[in-house]
Amino acid sequence: MHKPESPNYKRIYEDLVRLKYPAKKQECESILSKPVFSVKDVIAINNILFPKANKQTEFANQRHRSYDKTAILEILSYQKNNKLNNAELARYFKLSRNTIAKWKKLFLL
């Protein structure tokens, strides 16, 4: 079985900055200089390029996010390192508390 490839976020965001948002290049430079993007990098650069959307758009976009195992483990380690509870972590990453509880059961047992 072959592993499905994830999108090349670095290339996608480099093109977005170059073609549509050249004024924001300076703000995105530190993230774009990384060889591989993590989930936190994608969220950070997305927030820089597309600041606060209206609630309806934000809700619709949230439904289409997906996380792989490394991203989930990174989010859970962020919780541990910053001593956050599930509700605080959920607000920070705009996730459900139930999703975080499920991830903890799956990956930290």
C-alpha atoms as a PDB file:
ATOM      1  CA  MET A   1       0.000   0.000   0.000  1.00  0.00           C
ATOM      2  CA  HIS A   2       1.275   3.413  -0.749  1.00  0.00           C
ATOM      3  CA  LYS A   3       0.919   6.287   1.677  1.00  0.00           C
ATOM      4  CA  PRO A   4      -1.209   9.184   0.424  1.00  0.00           C
ATOM      5  CA  GLU A   5       0.890  12.280  -0.039  1.00  0.00           C
ATOM      6  CA  SER A   6       0.086  15.411   1.886  1.00  0.00           C
ATOM      7  CA  PRO A   7      -0.125  18.742   0.085  1.00  0.00           C
ATOM      8  CA  ASN A   8       3.074  20.715  -0.383  1.00  0.00           C
ATOM      9  CA  TYR A   9       2.050  23.606   1.883  1.00  0.00           C
ATOM     10  CA  LYS A  10       5.378  25.352   1.459  1.00  0.00           C
ATOM     11  CA  ARG A  11       4.882  25.679  -2.279  1.00  0.00           C
ATOM     12  CA  ILE A  12       1.220  26.636  -1.950  1.00  0.00           C
ATOM     13  CA  TYR A  13       1.906  29.449   0.513  1.00  0.00           C
ATOM     14  CA  GLU A  14       5.012  30.652  -1.327  1.00  0.00           C
ATOM     15  CA  ASP A  15       2.884  31.057  -4.450  1.00  0.00           C
ATOM     16  CA  LEU A  16       0.118  32.794  -2.512  1.00  0.00           C
ATOM     17  CA  VAL A  17       2.557  35.276  -0.999  1.00  0.00           C
ATOM     18  CA  ARG A  18       4.349  35.864  -4.276  1.00  0.00           C
ATOM     19  CA  LEU A  19       1.245  36.281  -6.444  1.00  0.00           C
ATOM     20  CA  LYS A  20      -1.512  37.656  -4.226  1.00  0.00           C
ATOM     21  CA  TYR A  21       0.042  39.056  -1.034  1.00  0.00           C
ATOM     22  CA  PRO A  22       3.520  40.456  -1.794  1.00  0.00           C
ATOM     23  CA  ALA A  23       3.031  43.094   0.920  1.00  0.00           C
ATOM     24  CA  LYS A  24       2.906  40.356   3.573  1.00  0.00           C
ATOM     25  CA  LYS A  25       6.125  38.658   2.448  1.00  0.00           C
ATOM     26  CA  GLN A  26       8.145  40.118   5.314  1.00  0.00           C
ATOM     27  CA  GLU A  27       5.687  38.798   7.933  1.00  0.00           C
ATOM     28  CA  CYS A  28       5.695  35.301   6.427  1.00  0.00           C
ATOM     29  CA  GLU A  29       9.439  35.041   5.790  1.00  0.00           C
ATOM     30  CA  SER A  30      10.300  33.184   9.023  1.00  0.00           C
ATOM     31  CA  ILE A  31       7.704  30.492   8.355  1.00  0.00           C
ATOM     32  CA  LEU A  32       8.407  30.215   4.624  1.00  0.00           C
ATOM     33  CA  SER A  33      12.117  29.666   5.295  1.00  0.00           C
ATOM     34  CA  LYS A  34      11.382  26.294   6.961  1.00  0.00           C
ATOM     35  CA  PRO A  35      11.964  23.234   4.764  1.00  0.00           C
ATOM     36  CA  VAL A  36       8.826  21.397   5.970  1.00  0.00           C
ATOM     37  CA  PHE A  37       5.650  22.899   7.404  1.00  0.00           C
ATOM     38  CA  SER A  38       4.010  21.587  10.555  1.00  0.00           C
ATOM     39  CA  VAL A  39       0.328  22.036  11.317  1.00  0.00           C
ATOM     40  CA  LYS A  40       1.127  24.996  13.561  1.00  0.00           C
ATOM     41  CA  ASP A  41       3.072  26.633  10.717  1.00  0.00           C
ATOM     42  CA  VAL A  42       0.151  26.214   8.324  1.00  0.00           C
ATOM     43  CA  ILE A  43      -2.276  27.695  10.853  1.00  0.00           C
ATOM     44  CA  ALA A  44       0.086  30.596  11.618  1.00  0.00           C
ATOM     45  CA  ILE A  45       0.716  31.560   8.003  1.00  0.00           C
ATOM     46  CA  ASN A  46      -2.962  31.147   7.197  1.00  0.00           C
ATOM     47  CA  ASN A  47      -3.828  33.595  10.012  1.00  0.00           C
ATOM     48  CA  ILE A  48      -1.259  36.073   8.674  1.00  0.00           C
ATOM     49  CA  LEU A  49      -2.543  35.954   5.104  1.00  0.00           C
ATOM     50  CA  PHE A  50      -6.251  35.706   5.913  1.00  0.00           C
ATOM     51  CA  PRO A  51      -6.959  37.548   9.156  1.00  0.00           C
ATOM     52  CA  LYS A  52     -10.239  37.184  10.992  1.00  0.00           C
ATOM     53  CA  ALA A  53     -12.999  35.882   8.781  1.00  0.00           C
ATOM     54  CA  ASN A  54     -16.628  36.223   9.671  1.00  0.00           C
ATOM     55  CA  LYS A  55     -18.084  33.583  11.985  1.00  0.00           C
ATOM     56  CA  GLN A  56     -19.940  31.704   9.263  1.00  0.00           C
ATOM     57  CA  THR A  57     -16.840  31.346   7.067  1.00  0.00           C
ATOM     58  CA  GLU A  58     -14.704  30.350  10.037  1.00  0.00           C
ATOM     59  CA  PHE A  59     -17.238  27.682  11.042  1.00  0.00           C
ATOM     60  CA  ALA A  60     -17.347  26.264   7.497  1.00  0.00           C
ATOM     61  CA  ASN A  61     -13.550  26.182   7.226  1.00  0.00           C
ATOM     62  CA  GLN A  62     -13.224  24.414  10.571  1.00  0.00           C
ATOM     63  CA  ARG A  63     -15.275  21.474   9.333  1.00  0.00           C
ATOM     64  CA  HIS A  64     -12.792  20.715   6.553  1.00  0.00           C
ATOM     65  CA  ARG A  65      -9.605  20.466   8.604  1.00  0.00           C
ATOM     66  CA  SER A  66      -7.872  17.149   8.978  1.00  0.00           C
ATOM     67  CA  TYR A  67      -4.946  16.136  11.147  1.00  0.00           C
ATOM     68  CA  ASP A  68      -2.435  13.334  10.762  1.00  0.00           C
ATOM     69  CA  LYS A  69      -0.845  11.456  13.647  1.00  0.00           C
ATOM     70  CA  THR A  70       2.224  13.701  13.863  1.00  0.00           C
ATOM     71  CA  ALA A  71       0.029  16.819  13.946  1.00  0.00           C
ATOM     72  CA  ILE A  72      -2.133  15.371  16.703  1.00  0.00           C
ATOM     73  CA  LEU A  73       0.898  14.422  18.757  1.00  0.00           C
ATOM     74  CA  GLU A  74       2.342  17.910  18.236  1.00  0.00           C
ATOM     75  CA  ILE A  75      -0.902  19.500  19.450  1.00  0.00           C
ATOM     76  CA  LEU A  76      -1.000  17.216  22.494  1.00  0.00           C
ATOM     77  CA  SER A  77       2.635  17.979  23.311  1.00  0.00           C
ATOM     78  CA  TYR A  78       1.836  21.695  23.008  1.00  0.00           C
ATOM     79  CA  GLN A  79      -0.847  21.133  25.643  1.00  0.00           C
ATOM     80  CA  LYS A  80       1.599  19.377  27.937  1.00  0.00           C
ATOM     81  CA  ASN A  81       4.420  21.908  27.476  1.00  0.00           C
ATOM     82  CA  ASN A  82       2.149  24.899  28.092  1.00  0.00           C
ATOM     83  CA  LYS A  83       0.153  23.213  30.879  1.00  0.00           C
ATOM     84  CA  LEU A  84      -3.202  23.790  29.203  1.00  0.00           C
ATOM     85  CA  ASN A  85      -6.413  21.952  29.947  1.00  0.00           C
ATOM     86  CA  ASN A  86      -8.607  20.553  27.164  1.00  0.00           C
ATOM     87  CA  ALA A  87     -10.844  23.636  27.007  1.00  0.00           C
ATOM     88  CA  GLU A  88      -7.893  26.039  26.678  1.00  0.00           C
ATOM     89  CA  LEU A  89      -6.251  23.900  24.016  1.00  0.00           C
ATOM     90  CA  ALA A  90      -9.550  23.615  22.143  1.00  0.00           C
ATOM     91  CA  ARG A  91      -9.932  27.409  22.070  1.00  0.00           C
ATOM     92  CA  TYR A  92      -6.336  27.942  20.964  1.00  0.00           C
ATOM     93  CA  PHE A  93      -6.524  25.514  18.025  1.00  0.00           C
ATOM     94  CA  LYS A  94     -10.260  26.054  17.395  1.00  0.00           C
ATOM     95  CA  LEU A  95     -11.120  22.422  18.036  1.00  0.00           C
ATOM     96  CA  SER A  96     -13.758  20.601  20.017  1.00  0.00           C
ATOM     97  CA  ARG A  97     -12.968  19.549  23.595  1.00  0.00           C
ATOM     98  CA  ASN A  98     -14.397  16.163  22.691  1.00  0.00           C
ATOM     99  CA  THR A  99     -11.935  15.855  19.796  1.00  0.00           C
ATOM    100  CA  ILE A 100      -9.027  16.523  22.137  1.00  0.00           C
ATOM    101  CA  ALA A 101     -10.342  14.005  24.678  1.00  0.00           C
ATOM    102  CA  LYS A 102     -10.677  11.409  21.906  1.00  0.00           C
ATOM    103  CA  TRP A 103      -7.130  12.069  20.693  1.00  0.00           C
ATOM    104  CA  LYS A 104      -5.807  11.687  24.229  1.00  0.00           C
ATOM    105  CA  LYS A 105      -7.551   8.329  24.577  1.00  0.00           C
ATOM    106  CA  LEU A 106      -6.223   7.134  21.214  1.00  0.00           C
ATOM    107  CA  PHE A 107      -2.634   8.348  21.385  1.00  0.00           C
ATOM    108  CA  LEU A 108      -1.664   8.715  25.028  1.00  0.00           C
ATOM    109  CA  LEU A 109      -2.797   5.403  26.487  1.00  0.00           C
END
